[in-house]
CSV table of C-alpha atoms in Angstrom, one decimal:
chain,number,residue,atom,x,y,z
A,24,MET,CA,10.5,35.7,0.4
A,25,SER,CA,9.8,32.1,-0.5
A,26,PRO,CA,9.5,29.9,2.5
A,27,PHE,CA,12.0,27.4,0.9
A,28,PRO,CA,14.2,29.5,-1.5
A,29,THR,CA,16.9,26.8,-1.6
A,30,VAL,CA,17.3,23.1,-1.0
A,31,ALA,CA,19.5,24.0,2.0
A,32,ALA,CA,16.7,26.1,3.5
A,33,PHE,CA,14.3,23.1,3.1
A,34,GLU,CA,16.7,20.7,4.7
A,35,ALA,CA,17.5,23.1,7.6
A,36,ALA,CA,13.8,23.4,8.4
A,37,LEU,CA,13.5,19.6,8.4
A,38,ASP,CA,16.4,19.4,10.8
A,39,SER,CA,14.9,21.9,13.2
A,40,LEU,CA,11.4,20.7,14.0
A,41,SER,CA,9.5,22.4,16.8
A,42,GLN,CA,8.2,20.3,19.7
A,43,PRO,CA,4.9,20.2,21.6
A,44,ASP,CA,4.3,22.2,24.8
A,45,MET,CA,4.9,19.6,27.4
A,46,ALA,CA,3.4,21.7,30.2
A,47,ALA,CA,0.1,22.0,28.3
A,48,ARG,CA,0.1,18.3,27.7
A,49,GLU,CA,0.6,17.6,31.4
A,50,ALA,CA,-2.1,20.0,32.3
A,51,ALA,CA,-4.5,18.4,29.8
A,52,THR,CA,-3.6,14.9,31.1
A,53,ALA,CA,-4.3,16.1,34.7
A,54,ARG,CA,-7.7,17.5,33.6
A,55,GLN,CA,-8.6,14.2,32.0
A,56,GLY,CA,-7.9,12.5,35.3
A,57,GLN,CA,-10.4,14.9,37.1
A,58,LEU,CA,-13.3,14.6,34.7
A,59,THR,CA,-16.5,12.7,35.7
A,60,LYS,CA,-15.6,9.3,34.1
A,61,PRO,CA,-13.6,6.3,34.9
A,62,PRO,CA,-9.9,6.7,33.9
A,63,ARG,CA,-9.3,6.0,30.1
A,64,SER,CA,-13.0,5.3,29.6
A,65,LEU,CA,-13.1,7.7,26.6
A,66,GLY,CA,-10.1,5.9,25.1
A,67,ARG,CA,-8.6,7.5,22.0
A,68,LEU,CA,-10.7,10.6,22.5
A,69,GLU,CA,-8.6,11.4,25.6
A,70,ASP,CA,-5.4,10.9,23.6
A,71,ILE,CA,-6.6,13.3,20.8
A,72,ALA,CA,-7.5,16.0,23.3
A,73,ILE,CA,-4.1,15.8,25.0
A,74,PHE,CA,-2.4,15.7,21.6
A,75,LEU,CA,-4.1,18.9,20.5
A,76,ALA,CA,-3.3,20.5,23.9
A,77,GLY,CA,0.4,20.0,23.4
A,78,TRP,CA,0.5,21.4,19.9
A,79,GLN,CA,-1.8,24.3,20.6
A,80,GLY,CA,0.0,25.0,23.8
A,81,VAL,CA,-3.2,25.3,26.0
A,82,GLU,CA,-4.8,23.0,28.6
A,83,ARG,CA,-8.2,23.2,26.9
A,84,PRO,CA,-7.6,23.3,23.1
A,85,ARG,CA,-10.3,24.4,20.6
A,86,ILE,CA,-10.8,24.5,16.9
A,87,THR,CA,-11.8,28.0,15.9
A,88,ASN,CA,-9.9,28.3,12.7
A,89,GLY,CA,-9.8,24.9,11.2
A,90,ARG,CA,-8.8,24.8,7.5
A,91,ALA,CA,-8.8,22.3,4.7
A,92,VAL,CA,-6.4,22.9,1.9
A,93,ILE,CA,-6.6,20.9,-1.4
A,94,PHE,CA,-3.6,21.1,-3.7
A,95,ALA,CA,-4.0,20.1,-7.3
A,96,GLY,CA,-1.4,19.1,-9.9
A,97,ASN,CA,-1.1,17.1,-13.1
A,98,HIS,CA,1.3,14.3,-13.9
A,99,GLY,CA,3.2,13.4,-17.1
A,100,VAL,CA,3.2,9.7,-16.1
A,101,VAL,CA,-0.5,9.6,-16.9
A,102,ALA,CA,0.6,9.0,-20.5
A,103,ARG,CA,1.7,5.6,-19.4
A,104,GLY,CA,-1.9,4.4,-18.9
A,105,VAL,CA,-1.9,4.4,-15.1
A,106,SER,CA,-5.3,6.0,-14.5
A,107,ALA,CA,-8.8,5.2,-15.5
A,108,PHE,CA,-9.5,8.9,-16.0
A,109,PRO,CA,-7.8,11.4,-18.3
A,110,ALA,CA,-5.6,14.2,-17.0
A,111,ALA,CA,-8.2,16.8,-18.0
A,112,VAL,CA,-10.4,15.7,-15.0
A,113,THR,CA,-8.0,17.4,-12.6
A,114,ALA,CA,-8.9,20.9,-13.8
A,115,GLN,CA,-12.5,19.9,-14.2
A,116,MET,CA,-12.6,18.9,-10.5
A,117,VAL,CA,-10.9,22.1,-9.4
A,118,ALA,CA,-13.7,23.9,-11.1
A,119,ASN,CA,-16.2,21.7,-9.3
A,120,PHE,CA,-14.5,22.6,-6.0
A,121,ALA,CA,-14.9,26.2,-6.8
A,122,ALA,CA,-18.6,25.7,-7.6
A,123,GLY,CA,-19.1,23.9,-4.3
A,124,GLY,CA,-20.1,20.6,-5.9
A,125,ALA,CA,-17.5,18.1,-4.7
A,126,ALA,CA,-17.5,15.8,-1.8
A,127,ILE,CA,-15.0,17.8,0.1
A,128,ASN,CA,-17.2,20.9,-0.2
A,129,ALA,CA,-20.0,19.1,1.7
A,130,LEU,CA,-17.7,17.3,4.1
A,131,ALA,CA,-15.6,20.4,5.0
A,132,ALA,CA,-18.8,22.4,5.7
A,133,ALA,CA,-20.1,19.6,7.9
A,134,ALA,CA,-16.8,19.6,9.8
A,135,GLY,CA,-16.7,23.4,10.2
A,136,LEU,CA,-13.6,23.8,8.1
A,137,ALA,CA,-12.8,26.7,5.8
A,138,LEU,CA,-11.8,25.3,2.4
A,139,SER,CA,-9.2,26.5,0.0
A,140,VAL,CA,-8.0,25.0,-3.3
A,141,VAL,CA,-4.5,25.6,-4.7
A,142,PRO,CA,-4.1,24.6,-8.3
A,143,LEU,CA,-0.4,24.2,-9.3
A,144,ASP,CA,0.4,24.7,-13.0
A,145,LEU,CA,-2.3,22.4,-14.2
A,146,ASP,CA,-1.5,23.3,-17.8
A,147,ARG,CA,2.1,22.1,-17.2
A,148,PRO,CA,2.2,18.5,-16.0
A,149,THR,CA,5.3,17.1,-14.3
A,150,ALA,CA,7.6,15.1,-16.5
A,151,ASP,CA,7.1,11.4,-16.9
A,152,PHE,CA,9.4,10.2,-14.1
A,153,THR,CA,10.3,7.0,-16.1
A,154,THR,CA,12.2,9.2,-18.5
A,155,ALA,CA,13.3,12.2,-16.4
A,156,PRO,CA,12.9,13.8,-13.0
A,157,ALA,CA,9.3,14.7,-12.4
A,158,MET,CA,10.4,18.3,-11.5
A,159,SER,CA,13.4,20.5,-11.7
A,160,GLU,CA,14.9,21.8,-8.6
A,161,ALA,CA,13.2,25.1,-9.0
A,162,GLU,CA,9.8,23.5,-9.7
A,163,CYS,CA,10.0,21.4,-6.6
A,164,LEU,CA,11.1,24.3,-4.4
A,165,ALA,CA,8.2,26.3,-5.8
A,166,ALA,CA,5.7,23.6,-5.0
A,167,LEU,CA,7.1,23.1,-1.4
A,168,SER,CA,6.8,26.9,-0.9
A,169,ALA,CA,3.3,27.0,-2.2
A,170,GLY,CA,2.3,24.4,0.3
A,171,ALA,CA,4.0,26.3,3.1
A,172,GLU,CA,2.4,29.6,2.1
A,173,ALA,CA,-1.1,28.0,2.2
A,174,VAL,CA,-0.8,27.1,5.9
A,175,GLY,CA,-1.7,30.5,7.2
A,176,ASP,CA,-2.8,30.8,10.8
A,177,ALA,CA,-5.0,27.7,11.1
A,178,ASP,CA,-5.3,26.0,14.5
A,179,LEU,CA,-6.0,22.7,12.7
A,180,LEU,CA,-4.9,22.0,9.2
A,181,VAL,CA,-6.5,19.3,7.0
A,182,LEU,CA,-4.6,18.4,3.8
A,183,GLY,CA,-5.8,16.9,0.6
A,184,GLU,CA,-5.0,16.6,-3.1
A,185,MET,CA,-6.5,16.3,-6.5
A,186,GLY,CA,-4.3,15.0,-9.3
A,187,ILE,CA,-5.3,12.3,-11.9
A,188,GLY,CA,-2.7,9.5,-11.8
A,189,ASN,CA,-1.2,10.6,-8.5
A,190,THR,CA,-1.4,7.2,-6.8
A,191,THR,CA,1.4,6.1,-9.1
A,192,PRO,CA,3.9,8.7,-7.9
A,193,ALA,CA,2.7,8.1,-4.3
A,194,ALA,CA,3.6,4.4,-4.6
A,195,ALA,CA,7.0,5.4,-6.0
A,196,LEU,CA,7.6,7.7,-3.1
A,197,ALA,CA,6.6,5.0,-0.6
A,198,ALA,CA,8.9,2.4,-2.3
A,199,ALA,CA,11.8,4.9,-2.5
A,200,SER,CA,11.4,5.8,1.2
A,201,PHE,CA,10.7,2.5,2.8
A,202,GLY,CA,11.7,-0.2,0.3
A,203,GLY,CA,9.6,-3.1,-0.8
A,204,THR,CA,8.6,-4.1,-4.3
A,205,PRO,CA,6.4,-1.8,-6.4
A,206,ALA,CA,3.6,-4.4,-6.3
A,207,LEU,CA,3.5,-3.9,-2.5
A,208,TRP,CA,2.6,-0.2,-2.9
A,209,VAL,CA,0.5,0.1,-6.0
A,210,GLY,CA,-3.3,-0.1,-5.8
A,211,PRO,CA,-6.4,0.5,-8.0
A,212,GLY,CA,-6.5,4.2,-7.4
A,213,THR,CA,-9.3,5.6,-9.5
A,214,GLY,CA,-10.3,2.0,-10.4
A,215,VAL,CA,-7.9,0.6,-12.9
A,216,ASP,CA,-8.3,-3.1,-13.8
A,217,ALA,CA,-5.7,-5.9,-13.4
A,218,ASP,CA,-3.8,-4.8,-16.5
A,219,GLY,CA,-3.8,-1.2,-15.3
A,220,LEU,CA,-2.4,-2.4,-11.9
A,221,SER,CA,0.4,-4.3,-13.7
A,222,ARG,CA,1.2,-1.2,-15.7
A,223,LYS,CA,1.4,0.9,-12.6
A,224,ALA,CA,3.8,-1.5,-10.9
A,225,GLN,CA,6.0,-1.5,-14.0
A,226,VAL,CA,6.0,2.3,-14.2
A,227,VAL,CA,7.1,2.5,-10.6
A,228,THR,CA,9.8,-0.1,-11.3
A,229,ASP,CA,11.0,1.9,-14.2
A,230,GLY,CA,11.1,5.1,-12.3
A,231,LEU,CA,13.0,3.6,-9.4
A,232,GLU,CA,15.5,2.0,-11.7
A,233,ARG,CA,16.1,5.3,-13.5
A,234,HIS,CA,16.5,7.4,-10.4
A,235,ARG,CA,17.8,5.0,-7.8
A,236,PRO,CA,21.4,6.4,-7.6
A,237,HIS,CA,20.0,9.9,-6.8
A,238,LEU,CA,17.3,9.0,-4.3
A,239,THR,CA,19.5,9.9,-1.4
A,240,SER,CA,17.6,12.8,0.3
A,241,PRO,CA,14.0,13.8,0.9
A,242,PHE,CA,14.2,16.6,-1.6
A,243,GLU,CA,15.6,14.4,-4.4
A,244,ILE,CA,13.0,11.7,-3.8
A,245,LEU,CA,10.2,14.3,-4.0
A,246,ARG,CA,11.4,16.1,-7.1
A,247,ARG,CA,12.3,13.0,-9.0
A,248,LEU,CA,9.3,10.8,-8.3
A,249,GLY,CA,6.6,13.1,-6.9
A,250,GLY,CA,4.3,15.8,-8.2
A,251,ARG,CA,3.6,19.4,-7.5
A,252,GLU,CA,0.6,18.8,-5.3
A,253,ILE,CA,2.5,16.1,-3.4
A,254,ALA,CA,5.5,18.3,-2.8
A,255,ALA,CA,3.1,21.1,-1.7
A,256,MET,CA,1.6,18.8,0.9
A,257,ALA,CA,5.1,18.0,2.1
A,258,GLY,CA,5.8,21.7,2.4
A,259,ALA,CA,2.6,22.4,4.2
A,260,VAL,CA,3.3,19.6,6.8
A,261,LEU,CA,6.8,21.0,7.4
A,262,ALA,CA,5.6,24.6,7.7
A,263,ALA,CA,2.8,23.6,10.0
A,264,ARG,CA,5.3,21.8,12.2
A,265,LEU,CA,7.5,24.9,12.4
A,266,LYS,CA,4.3,26.9,13.6
A,267,ARG,CA,3.2,24.0,15.9
A,268,ILE,CA,-0.1,23.6,14.0
A,269,PRO,CA,-1.5,20.1,14.2
A,270,VAL,CA,-2.2,18.4,10.9
A,271,VAL,CA,-4.8,15.8,9.9
A,272,LEU,CA,-3.5,13.7,7.0
A,273,ASP,CA,-5.9,12.1,4.5
A,274,GLY,CA,-5.3,9.1,2.4
A,275,PHE,CA,-2.5,7.2,0.6
A,276,ILE,CA,-1.2,10.2,-1.4
A,277,GLY,CA,-1.2,12.7,1.4
A,278,THR,CA,0.6,10.2,3.6
A,279,ALA,CA,3.1,9.3,0.9
A,280,ALA,CA,4.0,13.0,0.7
A,281,VAL,CA,5.4,12.8,4.2
A,282,ALA,CA,7.3,9.6,3.6
A,283,PRO,CA,10.4,11.1,2.1
A,284,LEU,CA,10.6,13.6,4.9
A,285,ALA,CA,10.5,10.8,7.4
A,286,THR,CA,13.6,9.2,5.9
A,287,ALA,CA,15.6,12.1,7.2
A,288,ASN,CA,13.7,12.9,10.3
A,289,PRO,CA,11.2,10.3,11.6
A,290,ASP,CA,9.8,12.8,14.1
A,291,ILE,CA,8.1,14.7,11.2
A,292,THR,CA,4.8,13.0,11.9
A,293,ALA,CA,4.6,13.8,15.6
A,294,HIS,CA,2.2,16.7,14.9
A,295,CYS,CA,0.1,14.7,12.5
A,296,LEU,CA,-3.1,12.7,13.0
A,297,ALA,CA,-4.1,10.1,10.4
A,298,GLY,CA,-7.7,10.9,9.6
A,299,HIS,CA,-8.5,7.5,8.2
A,300,CYS,CA,-7.1,4.4,6.6
A,301,SER,CA,-8.1,4.4,3.0
A,302,ALA,CA,-9.0,1.4,0.9
A,303,GLU,CA,-5.8,1.8,-1.1
A,304,PRO,CA,-3.8,-1.3,-0.1
A,305,GLY,CA,-0.5,0.5,0.5
A,306,HIS,CA,-2.0,3.0,3.0
A,307,THR,CA,-2.2,0.5,5.9
A,308,LEU,CA,1.5,-0.4,5.4
A,309,LEU,CA,2.5,3.3,5.0
A,310,LEU,CA,0.7,4.3,8.2
A,311,ALA,CA,2.5,1.6,10.1
A,312,ARG,CA,5.9,2.6,8.8
A,313,LEU,CA,5.2,6.2,9.9
A,314,GLY,CA,3.8,5.1,13.3
A,315,LEU,CA,0.4,6.6,12.7
A,316,GLU,CA,-2.9,5.1,13.9
A,317,PRO,CA,-5.9,6.1,11.8
A,318,ILE,CA,-8.9,7.6,13.5
A,319,LEU,CA,-11.4,6.0,11.1
A,320,SER,CA,-11.5,3.2,8.6
A,321,LEU,CA,-14.5,3.6,6.3
A,322,ASN,CA,-13.3,2.0,3.1
A,323,MET,CA,-12.9,5.4,1.5
A,324,ARG,CA,-10.5,6.1,-1.4
A,325,LEU,CA,-11.7,9.4,-2.8
A,326,GLY,CA,-8.8,11.7,-1.8
A,327,GLU,CA,-9.7,15.4,-1.7
A,328,ALA,CA,-9.1,15.3,2.1
A,329,SER,CA,-12.5,13.7,2.4
A,330,GLY,CA,-11.6,11.0,5.0
A,331,ALA,CA,-9.6,13.6,7.0
A,332,ALA,CA,-12.6,16.0,7.0
A,333,VAL,CA,-14.9,13.3,8.4
A,334,ALA,CA,-12.3,12.5,11.1
A,335,VAL,CA,-12.5,16.2,12.2
A,336,ALA,CA,-16.0,15.4,13.7
A,337,VAL,CA,-14.3,12.9,16.0
A,338,ILE,CA,-11.6,15.4,16.9
A,339,ARG,CA,-14.2,18.0,17.7
A,340,SER,CA,-16.0,15.4,19.9
A,341,ALA,CA,-12.7,14.7,21.7
A,342,LEU,CA,-12.3,18.4,22.4
A,343,ALA,CA,-15.9,18.9,23.4
A,344,ALA,CA,-15.7,16.2,26.1
A,345,HIS,CA,-12.3,17.5,27.3
A,346,ASP,CA,-13.5,21.1,27.6
A,347,GLY,CA,-17.2,20.7,28.5
A,348,MET,CA,-17.3,17.9,31.0
A,349,ALA,CA,-17.4,18.7,34.7
A,350,THR,CA,-14.7,17.6,37.1
A,351,PHE,CA,-15.6,15.4,40.1
A,352,ALA,CA,-15.2,18.4,42.4
A,353,GLU,CA,-17.4,20.6,40.2
A,354,ALA,CA,-20.1,18.0,40.0
A,355,GLY,CA,-20.0,16.8,43.6
A,356,VAL,CA,-19.3,13.3,42.4
A,357,SER,CA,-17.1,11.0,44.5
A,358,GLY,CA,-13.9,10.0,42.7
A,359,ALA,CA,-12.3,6.6,42.5
């Protein structure tokens, strides 16, 4: 059976989020206090280890089944001139992923992550959301379910996307979820010039004006303004939460996928780490609205889960220190 067969099922899942194991968090916090270092001297690495302990439900968490999943989809709004690349590049890049030639192939391997790619009806782009809802109800539910089904039994889930033109729906989702002018949220994406940036802002304005009376729920925001790969990431985040699997978000688009869910339940990001802050201007603002602090800031804006994959090296370092260091008692070192 589909994970989200109806809108009511999706909304019920969003209303019944699992919570971390507080006993495991407390045990991990106590362990951090016993390790041979001054308190808080490893800074954010300590927080990351405790975060993983709570969601994995163990004092000494590990990543033995880390997985990166890339969802791919095409967008009808590309016809409005919002991208520097043609829509055909989406399928071409999916082929590149399969051949092992993309950045995420190299970065996932370096991070010790299994990689899977889920193309979603690439020959059937979403509708241009300035003239109609991007997806029908059935199409959006199918995309949400495809995301949920891709989660599997990972113990750390890294999410990414591929979809030419998808920074435009991402900006529309951010604006619909958190307000602000379209100009606040749009950015260069694949590298559009000033005219392209102006077109993007106008497209987002047109989409918001057309759908505003209906943007009253996470589902309607996603289906009217989003895309299949964006809805799939939202479904994956929600399914991972129900399974208490920690998630590493990537850039602006992946983070925007969570924004509509946060309008109904702001706690949706409690099991998420922001892998990095991308160079897309709206990402910094979006992370702040969701209460997420990025692990890295490397001026990246590729997508494909590339920044999140690089951040996994930091997460692994946090767990290595947490698990591998001796306590003061074990080392025979005097404590403070």
